[in-house]
PDB file of C-alpha atoms in Angstrom:
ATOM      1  CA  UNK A   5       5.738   0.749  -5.109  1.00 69.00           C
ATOM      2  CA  UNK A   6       4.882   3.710  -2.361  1.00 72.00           C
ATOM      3  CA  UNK A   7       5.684   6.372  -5.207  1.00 77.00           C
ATOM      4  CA  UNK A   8       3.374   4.276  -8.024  1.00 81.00           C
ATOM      5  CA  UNK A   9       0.711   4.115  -5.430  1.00 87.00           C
ATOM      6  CA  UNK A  10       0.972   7.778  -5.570  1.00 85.00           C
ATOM      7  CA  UNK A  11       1.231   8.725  -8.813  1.00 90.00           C
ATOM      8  CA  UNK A  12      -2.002   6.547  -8.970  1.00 90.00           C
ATOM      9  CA  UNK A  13      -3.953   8.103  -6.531  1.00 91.00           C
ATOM     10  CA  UNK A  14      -3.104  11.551  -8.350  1.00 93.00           C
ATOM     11  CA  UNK A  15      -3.948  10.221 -11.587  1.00 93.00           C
ATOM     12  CA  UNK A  16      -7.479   9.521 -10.173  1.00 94.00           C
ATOM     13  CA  UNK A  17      -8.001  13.494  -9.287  1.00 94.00           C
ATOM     14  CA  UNK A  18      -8.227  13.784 -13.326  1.00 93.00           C
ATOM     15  CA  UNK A  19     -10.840  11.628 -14.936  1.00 92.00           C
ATOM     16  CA  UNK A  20     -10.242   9.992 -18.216  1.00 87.00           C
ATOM     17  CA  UNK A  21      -6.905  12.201 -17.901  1.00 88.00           C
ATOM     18  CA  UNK A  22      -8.481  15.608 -17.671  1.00 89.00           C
ATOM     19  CA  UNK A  23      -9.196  18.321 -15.277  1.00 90.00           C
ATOM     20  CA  UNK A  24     -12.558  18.721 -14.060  1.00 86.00           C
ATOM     21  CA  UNK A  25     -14.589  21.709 -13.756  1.00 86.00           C
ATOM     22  CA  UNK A  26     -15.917  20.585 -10.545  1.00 88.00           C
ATOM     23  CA  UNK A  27     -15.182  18.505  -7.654  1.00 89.00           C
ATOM     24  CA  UNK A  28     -18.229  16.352  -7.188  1.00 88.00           C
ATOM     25  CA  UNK A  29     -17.351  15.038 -10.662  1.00 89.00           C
ATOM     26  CA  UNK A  30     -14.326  13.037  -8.838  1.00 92.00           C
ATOM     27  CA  UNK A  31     -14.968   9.438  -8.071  1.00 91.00           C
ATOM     28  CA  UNK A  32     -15.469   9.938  -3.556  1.00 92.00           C
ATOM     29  CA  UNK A  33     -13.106   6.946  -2.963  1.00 94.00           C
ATOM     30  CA  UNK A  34     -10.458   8.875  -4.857  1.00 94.00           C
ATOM     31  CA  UNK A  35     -11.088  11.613  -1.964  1.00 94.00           C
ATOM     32  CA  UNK A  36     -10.068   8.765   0.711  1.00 95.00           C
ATOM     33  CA  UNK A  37      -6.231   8.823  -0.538  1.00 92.00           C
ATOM     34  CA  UNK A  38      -5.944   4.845  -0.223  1.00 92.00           C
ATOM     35  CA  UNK A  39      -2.791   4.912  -2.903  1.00 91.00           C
ATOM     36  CA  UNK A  40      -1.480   8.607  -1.089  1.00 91.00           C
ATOM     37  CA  UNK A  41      -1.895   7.774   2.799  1.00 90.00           C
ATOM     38  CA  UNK A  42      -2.448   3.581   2.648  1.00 89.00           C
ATOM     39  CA  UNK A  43       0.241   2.140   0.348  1.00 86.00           C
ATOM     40  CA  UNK A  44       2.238   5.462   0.360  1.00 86.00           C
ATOM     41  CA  UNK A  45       2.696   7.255   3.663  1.00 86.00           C
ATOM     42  CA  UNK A  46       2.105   4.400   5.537  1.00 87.00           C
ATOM     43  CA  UNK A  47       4.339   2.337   3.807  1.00 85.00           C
ATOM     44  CA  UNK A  48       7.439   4.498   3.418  1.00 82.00           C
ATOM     45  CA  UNK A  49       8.516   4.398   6.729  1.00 80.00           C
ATOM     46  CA  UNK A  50       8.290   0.397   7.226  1.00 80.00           C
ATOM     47  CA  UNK A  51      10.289   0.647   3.744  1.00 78.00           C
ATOM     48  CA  UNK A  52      13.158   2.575   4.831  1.00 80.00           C
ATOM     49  CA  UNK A  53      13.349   0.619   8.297  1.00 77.00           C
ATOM     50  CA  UNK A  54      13.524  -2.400   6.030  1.00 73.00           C
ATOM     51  CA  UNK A  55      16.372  -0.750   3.846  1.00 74.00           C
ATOM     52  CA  UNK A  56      18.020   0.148   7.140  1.00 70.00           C
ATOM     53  CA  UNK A  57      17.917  -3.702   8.809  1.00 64.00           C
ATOM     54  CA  UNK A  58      21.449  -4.382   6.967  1.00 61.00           C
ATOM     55  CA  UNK A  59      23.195  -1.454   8.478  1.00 60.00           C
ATOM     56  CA  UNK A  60      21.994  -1.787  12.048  1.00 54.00           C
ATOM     57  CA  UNK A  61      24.640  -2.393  14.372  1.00 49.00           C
ATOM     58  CA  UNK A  62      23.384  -0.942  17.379  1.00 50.00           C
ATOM     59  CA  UNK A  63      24.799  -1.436  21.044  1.00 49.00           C
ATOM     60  CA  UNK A  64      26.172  -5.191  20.708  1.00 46.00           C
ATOM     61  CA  UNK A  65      26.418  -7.954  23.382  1.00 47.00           C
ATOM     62  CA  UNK A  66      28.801 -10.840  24.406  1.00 47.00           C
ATOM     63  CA  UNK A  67      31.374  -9.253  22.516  1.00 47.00           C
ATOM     64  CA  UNK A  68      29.516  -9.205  19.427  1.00 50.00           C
ATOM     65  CA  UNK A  69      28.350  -5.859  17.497  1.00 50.00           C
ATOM     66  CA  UNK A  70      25.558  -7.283  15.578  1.00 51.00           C
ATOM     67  CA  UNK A  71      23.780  -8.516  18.721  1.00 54.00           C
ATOM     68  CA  UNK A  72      21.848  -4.978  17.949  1.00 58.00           C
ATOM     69  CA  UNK A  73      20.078  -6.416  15.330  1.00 65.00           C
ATOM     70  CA  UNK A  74      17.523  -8.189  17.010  1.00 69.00           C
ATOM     71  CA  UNK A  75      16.298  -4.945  18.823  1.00 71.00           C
ATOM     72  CA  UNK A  76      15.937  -3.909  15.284  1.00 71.00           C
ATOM     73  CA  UNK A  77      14.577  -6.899  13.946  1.00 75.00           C
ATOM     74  CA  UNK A  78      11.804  -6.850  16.509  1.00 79.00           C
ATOM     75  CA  UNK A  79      11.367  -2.847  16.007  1.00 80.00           C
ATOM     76  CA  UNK A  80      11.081  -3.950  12.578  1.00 81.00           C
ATOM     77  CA  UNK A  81       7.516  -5.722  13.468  1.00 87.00           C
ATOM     78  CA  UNK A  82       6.158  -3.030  14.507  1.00 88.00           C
ATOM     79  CA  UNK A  83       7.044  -1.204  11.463  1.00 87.00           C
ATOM     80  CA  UNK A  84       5.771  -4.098   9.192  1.00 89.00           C
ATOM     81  CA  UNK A  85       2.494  -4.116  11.250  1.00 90.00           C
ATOM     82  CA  UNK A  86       1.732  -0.215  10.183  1.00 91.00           C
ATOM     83  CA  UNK A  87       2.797  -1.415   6.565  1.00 91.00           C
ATOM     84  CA  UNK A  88      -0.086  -4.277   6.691  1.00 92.00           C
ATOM     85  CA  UNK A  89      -2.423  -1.657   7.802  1.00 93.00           C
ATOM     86  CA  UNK A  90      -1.431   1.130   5.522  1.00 93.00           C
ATOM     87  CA  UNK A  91      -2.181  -1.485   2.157  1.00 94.00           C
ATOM     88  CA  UNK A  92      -5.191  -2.932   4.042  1.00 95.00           C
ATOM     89  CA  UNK A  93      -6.520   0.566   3.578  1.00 96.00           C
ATOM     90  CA  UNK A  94      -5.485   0.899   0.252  1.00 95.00           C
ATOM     91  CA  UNK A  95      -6.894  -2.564  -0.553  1.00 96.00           C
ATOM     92  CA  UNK A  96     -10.408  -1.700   0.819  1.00 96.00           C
ATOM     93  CA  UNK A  97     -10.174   1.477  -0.775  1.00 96.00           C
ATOM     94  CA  UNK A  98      -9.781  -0.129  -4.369  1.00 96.00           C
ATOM     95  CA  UNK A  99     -11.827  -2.448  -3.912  1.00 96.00           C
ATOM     96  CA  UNK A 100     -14.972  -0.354  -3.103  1.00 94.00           C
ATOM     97  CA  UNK A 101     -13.686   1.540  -5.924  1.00 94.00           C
ATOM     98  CA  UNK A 102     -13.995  -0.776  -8.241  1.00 94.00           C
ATOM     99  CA  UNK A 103     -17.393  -2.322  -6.854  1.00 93.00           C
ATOM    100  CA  UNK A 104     -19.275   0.913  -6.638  1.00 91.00           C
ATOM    101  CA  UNK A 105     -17.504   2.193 -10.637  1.00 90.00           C
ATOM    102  CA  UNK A 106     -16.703   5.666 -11.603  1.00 92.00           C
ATOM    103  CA  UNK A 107     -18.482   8.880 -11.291  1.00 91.00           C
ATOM    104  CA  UNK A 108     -19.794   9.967 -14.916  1.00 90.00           C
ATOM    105  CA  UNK A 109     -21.950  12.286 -17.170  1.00 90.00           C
ATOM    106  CA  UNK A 110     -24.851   8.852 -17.191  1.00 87.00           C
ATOM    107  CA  UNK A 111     -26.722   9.381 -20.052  1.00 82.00           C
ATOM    108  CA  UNK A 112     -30.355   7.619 -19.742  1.00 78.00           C
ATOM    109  CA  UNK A 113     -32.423   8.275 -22.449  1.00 76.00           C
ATOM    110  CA  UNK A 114     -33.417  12.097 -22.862  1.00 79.00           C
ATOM    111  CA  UNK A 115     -31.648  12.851 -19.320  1.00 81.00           C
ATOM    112  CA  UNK A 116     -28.248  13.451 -18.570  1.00 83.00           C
ATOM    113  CA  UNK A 117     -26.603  13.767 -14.730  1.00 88.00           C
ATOM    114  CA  UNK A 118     -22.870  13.643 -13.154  1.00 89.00           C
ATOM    115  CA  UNK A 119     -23.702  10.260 -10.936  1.00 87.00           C
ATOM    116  CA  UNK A 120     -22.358   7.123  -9.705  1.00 86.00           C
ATOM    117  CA  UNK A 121     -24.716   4.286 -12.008  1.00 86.00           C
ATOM    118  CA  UNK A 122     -22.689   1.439 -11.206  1.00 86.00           C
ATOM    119  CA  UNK A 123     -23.334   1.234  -7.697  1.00 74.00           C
ATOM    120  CA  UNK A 124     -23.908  -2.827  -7.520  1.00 74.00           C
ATOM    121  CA  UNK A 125     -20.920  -3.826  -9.354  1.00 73.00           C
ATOM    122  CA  UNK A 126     -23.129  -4.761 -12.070  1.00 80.00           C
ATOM    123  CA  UNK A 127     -21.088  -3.266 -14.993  1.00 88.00           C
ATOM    124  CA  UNK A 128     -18.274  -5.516 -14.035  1.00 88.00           C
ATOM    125  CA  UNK A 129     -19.761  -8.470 -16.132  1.00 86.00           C
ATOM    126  CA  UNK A 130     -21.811  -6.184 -18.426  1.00 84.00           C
ATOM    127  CA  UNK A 131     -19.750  -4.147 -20.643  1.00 84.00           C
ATOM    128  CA  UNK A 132     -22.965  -2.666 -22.740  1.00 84.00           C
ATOM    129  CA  UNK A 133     -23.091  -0.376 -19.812  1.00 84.00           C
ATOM    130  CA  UNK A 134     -20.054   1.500 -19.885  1.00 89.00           C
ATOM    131  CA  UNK A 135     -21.500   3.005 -23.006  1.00 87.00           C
ATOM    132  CA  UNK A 136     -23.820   5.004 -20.798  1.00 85.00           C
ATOM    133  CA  UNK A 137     -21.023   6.865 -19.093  1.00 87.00           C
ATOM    134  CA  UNK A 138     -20.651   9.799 -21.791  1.00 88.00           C
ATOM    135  CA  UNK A 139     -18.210  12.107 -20.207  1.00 88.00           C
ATOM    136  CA  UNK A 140     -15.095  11.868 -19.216  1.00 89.00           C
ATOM    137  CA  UNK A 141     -14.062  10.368 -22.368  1.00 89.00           C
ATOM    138  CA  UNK A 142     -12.697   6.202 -21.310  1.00 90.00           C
ATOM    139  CA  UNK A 143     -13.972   7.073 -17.345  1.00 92.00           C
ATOM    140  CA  UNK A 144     -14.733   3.183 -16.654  1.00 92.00           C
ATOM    141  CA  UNK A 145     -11.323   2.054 -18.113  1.00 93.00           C
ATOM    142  CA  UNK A 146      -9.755   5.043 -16.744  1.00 94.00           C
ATOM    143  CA  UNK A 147     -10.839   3.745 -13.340  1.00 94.00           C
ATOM    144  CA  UNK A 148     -10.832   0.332 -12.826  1.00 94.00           C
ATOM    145  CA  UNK A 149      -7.288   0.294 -14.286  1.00 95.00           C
ATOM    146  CA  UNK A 150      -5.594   2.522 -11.861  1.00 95.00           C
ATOM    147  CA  UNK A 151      -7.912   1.466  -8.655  1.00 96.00           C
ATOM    148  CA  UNK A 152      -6.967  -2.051  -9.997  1.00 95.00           C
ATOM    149  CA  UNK A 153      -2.946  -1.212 -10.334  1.00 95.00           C
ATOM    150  CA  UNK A 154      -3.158   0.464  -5.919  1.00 95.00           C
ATOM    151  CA  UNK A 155      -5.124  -2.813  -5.370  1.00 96.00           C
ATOM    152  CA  UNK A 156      -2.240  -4.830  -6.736  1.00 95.00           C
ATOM    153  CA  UNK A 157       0.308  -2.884  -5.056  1.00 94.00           C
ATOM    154  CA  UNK A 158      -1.780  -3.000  -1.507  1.00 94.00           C
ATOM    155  CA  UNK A 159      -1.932  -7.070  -2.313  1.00 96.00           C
ATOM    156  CA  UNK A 160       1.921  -7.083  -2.936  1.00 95.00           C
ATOM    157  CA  UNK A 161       2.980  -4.855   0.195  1.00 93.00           C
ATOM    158  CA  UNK A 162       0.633  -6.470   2.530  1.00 94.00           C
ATOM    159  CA  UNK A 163       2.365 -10.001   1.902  1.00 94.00           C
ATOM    160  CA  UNK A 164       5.924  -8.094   1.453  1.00 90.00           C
ATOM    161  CA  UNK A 165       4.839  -6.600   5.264  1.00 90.00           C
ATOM    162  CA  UNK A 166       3.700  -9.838   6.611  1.00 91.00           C
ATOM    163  CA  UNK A 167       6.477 -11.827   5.356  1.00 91.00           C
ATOM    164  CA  UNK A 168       8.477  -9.423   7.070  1.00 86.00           C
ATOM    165  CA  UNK A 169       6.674  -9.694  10.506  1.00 88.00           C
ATOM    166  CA  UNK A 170       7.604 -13.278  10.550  1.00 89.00           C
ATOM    167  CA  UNK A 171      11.502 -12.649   9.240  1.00 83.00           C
ATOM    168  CA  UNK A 172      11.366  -9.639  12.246  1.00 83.00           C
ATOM    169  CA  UNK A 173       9.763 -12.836  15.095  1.00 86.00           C
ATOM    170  CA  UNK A 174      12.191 -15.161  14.060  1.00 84.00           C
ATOM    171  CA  UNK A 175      15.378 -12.660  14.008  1.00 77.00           C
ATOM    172  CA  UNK A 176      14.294 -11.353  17.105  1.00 76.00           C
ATOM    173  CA  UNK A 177      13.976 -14.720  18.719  1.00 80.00           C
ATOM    174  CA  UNK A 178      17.148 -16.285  17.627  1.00 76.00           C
ATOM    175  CA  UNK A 179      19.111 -13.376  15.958  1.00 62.00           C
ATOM    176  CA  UNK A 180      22.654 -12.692  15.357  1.00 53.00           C
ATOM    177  CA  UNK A 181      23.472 -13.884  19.537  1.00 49.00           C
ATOM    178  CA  UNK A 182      22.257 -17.022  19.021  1.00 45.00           C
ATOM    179  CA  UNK A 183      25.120 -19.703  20.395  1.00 45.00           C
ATOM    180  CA  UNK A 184      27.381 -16.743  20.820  1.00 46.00           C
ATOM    181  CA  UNK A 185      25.557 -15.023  24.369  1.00 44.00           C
ATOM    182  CA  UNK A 186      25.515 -16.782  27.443  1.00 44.00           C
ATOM    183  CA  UNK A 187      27.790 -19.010  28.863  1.00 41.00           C
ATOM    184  CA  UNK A 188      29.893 -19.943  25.828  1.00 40.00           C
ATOM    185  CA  UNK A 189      29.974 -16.328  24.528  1.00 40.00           C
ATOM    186  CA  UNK A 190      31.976 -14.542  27.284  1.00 40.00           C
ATOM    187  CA  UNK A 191      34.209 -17.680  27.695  1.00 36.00           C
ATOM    188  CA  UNK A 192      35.594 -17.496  23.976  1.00 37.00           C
ATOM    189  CA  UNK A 193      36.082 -14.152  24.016  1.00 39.00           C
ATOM    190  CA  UNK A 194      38.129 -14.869  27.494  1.00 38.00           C
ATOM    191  CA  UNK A 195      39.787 -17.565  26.080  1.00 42.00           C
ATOM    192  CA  UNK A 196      40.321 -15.334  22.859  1.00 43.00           C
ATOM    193  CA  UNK A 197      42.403 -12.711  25.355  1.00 44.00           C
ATOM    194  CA  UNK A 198      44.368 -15.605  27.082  1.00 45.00           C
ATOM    195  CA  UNK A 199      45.785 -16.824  23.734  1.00 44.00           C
ATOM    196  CA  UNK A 200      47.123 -13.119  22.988  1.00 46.00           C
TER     197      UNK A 200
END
């Protein structure tokens, strides 16, 4: 998801597909990298500490190796937490996007200006008005489909992060030690010894 959100973001920088001549042409929430920093930067990190989890056998307790994981199971929230913030970004990002539409060649009659006409969200529900966007060829498709896609993909990580902050409480709570630390852990490995 991190590298769609950034092939989406860079997709935005050309406008119906093609290079513009000048930079004030460019849509200025594209300019705010919600699919580059929000659901990308921000989310590869919490991604590979998720990837990681399985592996983590760090320092061990009671006799038990995988007592490590709830140190990384509770790292792990904090991780999750920067994830829910990177695709809240991304998610307000798109969704001004969308609101506030593309920026176009408007054509109004006998006059004809690189502007932002959609500005209440009004060509949302009327699609006569797309028409008046002359330049870049497909601009109002062109954007709400990719602004759409990083909104998706900041929807999906957000609950993918948040379901993870609650997996990273509970195995940081109870964890691999549970029943094992304690009284009845260092007594069956004692016992374990005795029988050798």
């Amino acid at each position: 998801m991190c590298s769609g959100s950034f092939a989406n973001n860079i997709l935005l920088f050309f406008p119906g597909g093609l290079v513009v001549d000048n930079n004030d042409h460019i849509t200025k929430e594209v300019w705010y990298f919600g699919g580059i920093m929000g659901s990308g930067v921000l989310m590869t990190l919490p991604a590979l500490v998720f990837l990681g989890l399985k592996n983590n056998d760090c320092c061990g307790c009671c006799g038990n190796e995988s007592c490590g994981k709830r140190f990384a199971m509770f790292t792990s929230i904090i991780f999750a937490a920067v994830g829910v913030l990177g695709a809240g970004y991304s998610i307000i990002v798109s969704a001004v996007a969308i609101h506030n539409g593309p920026m176009c060649l408007y054509t109004n009659g006998t006059t004809e200006l690189w502007t932002n006409p959609f500005v209440d969200g009004d060509y949302l529900n009327n699609h006569t008005l797309w028409k008046d966007c002359t330049a870049p060829e497909g601009i109002v498709t062109w954007h709400l489909t990719l602004f759409s896609m990083l909104l998706v993909m900041g929807l999906l990580q957000a609950v993918l992060c948040a379901i993870q902050v609650i997996n990273g409480l509970i195995g940081a709570i109870c964890g691999d030690c549970c029943g094992r630390c304690g009284v009845g852990g260092p007594t069956l490995v004692l016992k374990h010894h005795n029988l050798k």
